[in-house]
Short mmCIF file of C-alpha atoms in Angstrom, two decimals:
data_model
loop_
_atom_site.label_atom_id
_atom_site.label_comp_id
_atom_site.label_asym_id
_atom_site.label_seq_id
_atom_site.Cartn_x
_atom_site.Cartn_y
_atom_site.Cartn_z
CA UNK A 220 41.61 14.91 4.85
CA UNK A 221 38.16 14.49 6.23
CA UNK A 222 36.74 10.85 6.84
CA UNK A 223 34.46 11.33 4.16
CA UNK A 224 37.21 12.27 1.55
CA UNK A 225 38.85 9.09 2.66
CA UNK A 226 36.00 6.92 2.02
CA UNK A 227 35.71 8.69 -1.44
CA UNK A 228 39.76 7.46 -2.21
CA UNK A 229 38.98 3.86 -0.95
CA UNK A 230 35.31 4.05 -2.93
CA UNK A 231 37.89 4.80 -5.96
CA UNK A 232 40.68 2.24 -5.16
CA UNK A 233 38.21 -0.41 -4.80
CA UNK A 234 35.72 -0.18 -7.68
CA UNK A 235 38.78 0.33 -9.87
CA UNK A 236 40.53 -2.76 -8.76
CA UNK A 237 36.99 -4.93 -8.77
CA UNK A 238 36.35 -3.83 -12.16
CA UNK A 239 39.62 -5.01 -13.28
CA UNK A 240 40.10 -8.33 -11.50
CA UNK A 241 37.05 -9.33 -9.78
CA UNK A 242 36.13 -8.77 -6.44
CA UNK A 243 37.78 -12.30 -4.73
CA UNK A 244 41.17 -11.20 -6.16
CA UNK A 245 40.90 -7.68 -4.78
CA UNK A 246 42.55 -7.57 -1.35
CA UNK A 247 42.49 -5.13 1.50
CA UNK A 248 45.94 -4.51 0.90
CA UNK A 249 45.54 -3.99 -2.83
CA UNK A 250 42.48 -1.64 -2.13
CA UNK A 251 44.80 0.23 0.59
CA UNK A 252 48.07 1.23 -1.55
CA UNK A 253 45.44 2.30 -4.32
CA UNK A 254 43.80 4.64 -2.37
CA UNK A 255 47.63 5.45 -0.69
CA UNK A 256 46.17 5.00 2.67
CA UNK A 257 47.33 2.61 5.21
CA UNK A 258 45.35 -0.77 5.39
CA UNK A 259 44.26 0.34 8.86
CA UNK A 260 42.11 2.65 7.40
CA UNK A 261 40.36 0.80 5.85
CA UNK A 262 39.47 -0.90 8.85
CA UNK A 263 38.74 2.05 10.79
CA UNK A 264 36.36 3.44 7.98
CA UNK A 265 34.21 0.21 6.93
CA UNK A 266 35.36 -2.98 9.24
CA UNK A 267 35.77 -5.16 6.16
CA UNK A 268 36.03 -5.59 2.52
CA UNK A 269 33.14 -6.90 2.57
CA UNK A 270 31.21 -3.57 4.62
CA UNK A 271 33.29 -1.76 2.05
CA UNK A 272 31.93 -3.05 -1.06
CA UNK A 273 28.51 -2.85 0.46
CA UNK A 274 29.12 0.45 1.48
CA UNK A 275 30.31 1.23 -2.35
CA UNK A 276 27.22 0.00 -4.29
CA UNK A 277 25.32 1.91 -2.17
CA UNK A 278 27.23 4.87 -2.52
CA UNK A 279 27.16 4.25 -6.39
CA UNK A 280 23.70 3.22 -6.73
CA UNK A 281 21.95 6.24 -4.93
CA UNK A 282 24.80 9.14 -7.09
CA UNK A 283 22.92 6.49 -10.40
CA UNK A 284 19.39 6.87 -8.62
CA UNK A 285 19.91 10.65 -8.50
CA UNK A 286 21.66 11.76 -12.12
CA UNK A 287 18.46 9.26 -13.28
CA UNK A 288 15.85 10.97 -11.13
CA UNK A 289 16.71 14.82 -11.68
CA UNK A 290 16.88 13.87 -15.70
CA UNK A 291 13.28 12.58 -15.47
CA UNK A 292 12.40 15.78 -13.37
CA UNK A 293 14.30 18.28 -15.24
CA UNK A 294 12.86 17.66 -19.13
CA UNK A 295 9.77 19.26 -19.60
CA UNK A 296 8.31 17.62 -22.46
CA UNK A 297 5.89 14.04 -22.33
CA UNK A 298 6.79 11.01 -20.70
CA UNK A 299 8.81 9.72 -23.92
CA UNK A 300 11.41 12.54 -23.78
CA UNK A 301 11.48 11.83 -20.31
CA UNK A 302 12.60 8.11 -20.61
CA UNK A 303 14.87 9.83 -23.25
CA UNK A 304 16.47 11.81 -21.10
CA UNK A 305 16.89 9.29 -18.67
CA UNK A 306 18.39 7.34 -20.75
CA UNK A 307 21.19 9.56 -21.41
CA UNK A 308 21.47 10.53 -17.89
CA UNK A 309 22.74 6.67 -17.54
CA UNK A 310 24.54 6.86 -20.53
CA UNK A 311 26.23 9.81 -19.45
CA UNK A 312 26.46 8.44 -15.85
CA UNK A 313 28.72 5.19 -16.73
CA UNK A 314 30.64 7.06 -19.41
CA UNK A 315 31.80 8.93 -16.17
CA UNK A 316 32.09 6.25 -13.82
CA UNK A 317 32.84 3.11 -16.27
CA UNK A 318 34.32 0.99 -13.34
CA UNK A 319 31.36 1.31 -11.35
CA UNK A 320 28.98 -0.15 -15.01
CA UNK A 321 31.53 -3.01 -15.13
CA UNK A 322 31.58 -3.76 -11.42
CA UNK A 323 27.30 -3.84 -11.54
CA UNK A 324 27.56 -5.86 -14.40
CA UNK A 325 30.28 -8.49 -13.25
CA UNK A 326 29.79 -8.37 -9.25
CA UNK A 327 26.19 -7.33 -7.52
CA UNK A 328 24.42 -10.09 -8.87
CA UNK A 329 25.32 -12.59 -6.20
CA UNK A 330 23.33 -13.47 -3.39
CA UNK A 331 25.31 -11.96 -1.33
CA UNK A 332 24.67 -8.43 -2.17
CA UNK A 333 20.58 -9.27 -2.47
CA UNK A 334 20.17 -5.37 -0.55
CA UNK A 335 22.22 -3.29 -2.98
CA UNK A 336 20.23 -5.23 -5.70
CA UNK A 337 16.80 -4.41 -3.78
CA UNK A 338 18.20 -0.72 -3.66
CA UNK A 339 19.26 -0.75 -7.44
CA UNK A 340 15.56 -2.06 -8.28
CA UNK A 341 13.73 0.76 -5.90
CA UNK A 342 15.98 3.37 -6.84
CA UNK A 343 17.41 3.25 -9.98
CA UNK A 344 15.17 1.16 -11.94
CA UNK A 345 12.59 2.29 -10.26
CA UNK A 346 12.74 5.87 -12.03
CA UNK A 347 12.65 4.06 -15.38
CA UNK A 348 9.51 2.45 -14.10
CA UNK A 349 7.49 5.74 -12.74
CA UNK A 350 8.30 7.12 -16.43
CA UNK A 351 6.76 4.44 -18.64
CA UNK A 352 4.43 4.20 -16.37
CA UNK A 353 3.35 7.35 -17.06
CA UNK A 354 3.95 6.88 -20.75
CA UNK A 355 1.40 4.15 -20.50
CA UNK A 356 -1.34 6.53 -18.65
CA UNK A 357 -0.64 9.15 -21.53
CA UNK A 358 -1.26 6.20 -23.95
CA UNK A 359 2.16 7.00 -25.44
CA UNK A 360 3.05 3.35 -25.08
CA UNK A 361 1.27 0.20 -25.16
CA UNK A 362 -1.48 -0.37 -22.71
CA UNK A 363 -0.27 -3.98 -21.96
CA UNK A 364 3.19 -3.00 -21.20
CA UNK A 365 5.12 -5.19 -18.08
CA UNK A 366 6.37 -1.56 -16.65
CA UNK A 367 9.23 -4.04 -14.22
CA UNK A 368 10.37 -6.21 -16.49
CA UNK A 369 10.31 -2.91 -19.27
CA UNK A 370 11.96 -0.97 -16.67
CA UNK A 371 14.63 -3.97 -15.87
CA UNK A 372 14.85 -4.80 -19.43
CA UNK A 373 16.25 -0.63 -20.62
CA UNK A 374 18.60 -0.65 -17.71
CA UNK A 375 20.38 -3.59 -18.35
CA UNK A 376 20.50 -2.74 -21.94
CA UNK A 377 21.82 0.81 -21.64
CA UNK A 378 24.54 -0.24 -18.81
CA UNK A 379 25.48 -3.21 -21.13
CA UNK A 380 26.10 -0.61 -23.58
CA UNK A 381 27.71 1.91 -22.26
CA UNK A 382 30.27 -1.09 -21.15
CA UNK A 383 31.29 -1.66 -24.82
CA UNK A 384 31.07 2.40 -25.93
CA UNK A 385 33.78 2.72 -23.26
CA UNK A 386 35.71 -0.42 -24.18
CA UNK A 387 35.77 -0.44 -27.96
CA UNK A 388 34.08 2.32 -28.88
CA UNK A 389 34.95 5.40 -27.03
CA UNK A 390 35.40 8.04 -30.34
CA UNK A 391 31.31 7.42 -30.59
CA UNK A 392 29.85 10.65 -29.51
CA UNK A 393 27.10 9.58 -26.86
CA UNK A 394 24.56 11.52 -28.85
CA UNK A 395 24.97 9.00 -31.40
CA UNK A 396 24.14 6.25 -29.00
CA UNK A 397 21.93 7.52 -27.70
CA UNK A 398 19.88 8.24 -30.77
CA UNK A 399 20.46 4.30 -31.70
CA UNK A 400 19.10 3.03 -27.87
CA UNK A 401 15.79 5.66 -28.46
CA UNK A 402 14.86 4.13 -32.07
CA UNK A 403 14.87 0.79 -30.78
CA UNK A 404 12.88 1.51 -27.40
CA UNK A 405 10.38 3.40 -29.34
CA UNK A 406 9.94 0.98 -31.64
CA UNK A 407 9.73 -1.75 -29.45
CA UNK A 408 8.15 -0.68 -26.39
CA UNK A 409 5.59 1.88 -27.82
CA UNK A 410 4.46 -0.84 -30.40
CA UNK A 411 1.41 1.20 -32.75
CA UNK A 412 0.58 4.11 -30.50
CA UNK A 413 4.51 5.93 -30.86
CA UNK A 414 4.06 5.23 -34.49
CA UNK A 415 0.65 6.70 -35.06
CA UNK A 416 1.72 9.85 -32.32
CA UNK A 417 4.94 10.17 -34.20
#
């Protein structure tokens, strides 16, 4: 098994056992007979839990940075289909990889982790920022629009939901949810010009 194929197991093991007991009662050990490696290893690949969760988020955030950019860049239509399809592209992301939603949610808020949350904001959030930006230069949304705090505000929203699709409602079809999350960011963000355009 190469090293990076091991670092993939313990990325695994450890976002799995974070997301279901919190990161302070998620041992080496514990992260170690998940992965079915020895607890040297994970030594030899990251130094410390702590390097390892590091190393995790920013494994996780740049594979969420990507699915999010190459949605935006892949849908040909105006800069409103484009936040659509970004939107799913997170939707679709955390439906894949729910421990890594729950372990955003729960965990990388803490001071401690102030880089991975720099690198969510540039990366990640930043797509959904360059896209209503552009929204706003087509005059597709409203002129006045706070792009960051839009941009934080859609994130959050559609990784809080995906959390509960997963957990109590995972017969939805994402489609449908989808559909749902568009209404309301239309409707909210676009204010008269989406209504008048659609």
């Amino acid at each position: 098994m190469s090293r990076m194929e091991t670092q993939l197991k313990l990325y695994m093991a450890a976002v799995e056992l974070i997301a279901e007991q919190g990161y302070s009662a998620t041992t080496v050990d514990a992260i170690a007979e998940r992965a079915g490696v020895a607890k040297g290893t994970v030594f030899y690949n990251f130094g410390s839990k702590d390097a390892l969760f590091a190393a995790l988020l920013e494994h996780g955030i740049h594979r969420l940075a990507d699915s999010l950019h190459q949605a935006r860049q892949s849908e040909p239509g105006d800069a409103l289909r484009r936040l659509d399809a970004v939107v799913m592209a997170q939707l679709r992301f955390f439906e894949e990889y729910g421990a890594f939603a729950r372990v955003l949610l729960a965990e990388m808020w803490r001071t401690t982790w102030q880089d991975a949350v720099a690198r969510l904001r540039e990366q990640a959030l930043g797509v959904y920022a360059d896209v209503l930006r552009e929204a706003v230069a087509a005059e597709l949304l409203r002129t006045d629009l706070d792009v960051e705090t839009a941009a934080t505000a859609v994130f959050g929203m559609v990784l809080t939901v995906s959390i509960e699709h997963r957990a109590l409602h995972p017969e939805r079809p994402l489609t449908e949810i989808h559909s749902t999350l568009v209404d309301l960011l239309h409707g909210r963000i676009a204010g008269r010009n989406a209504a008048a355009a659609s």
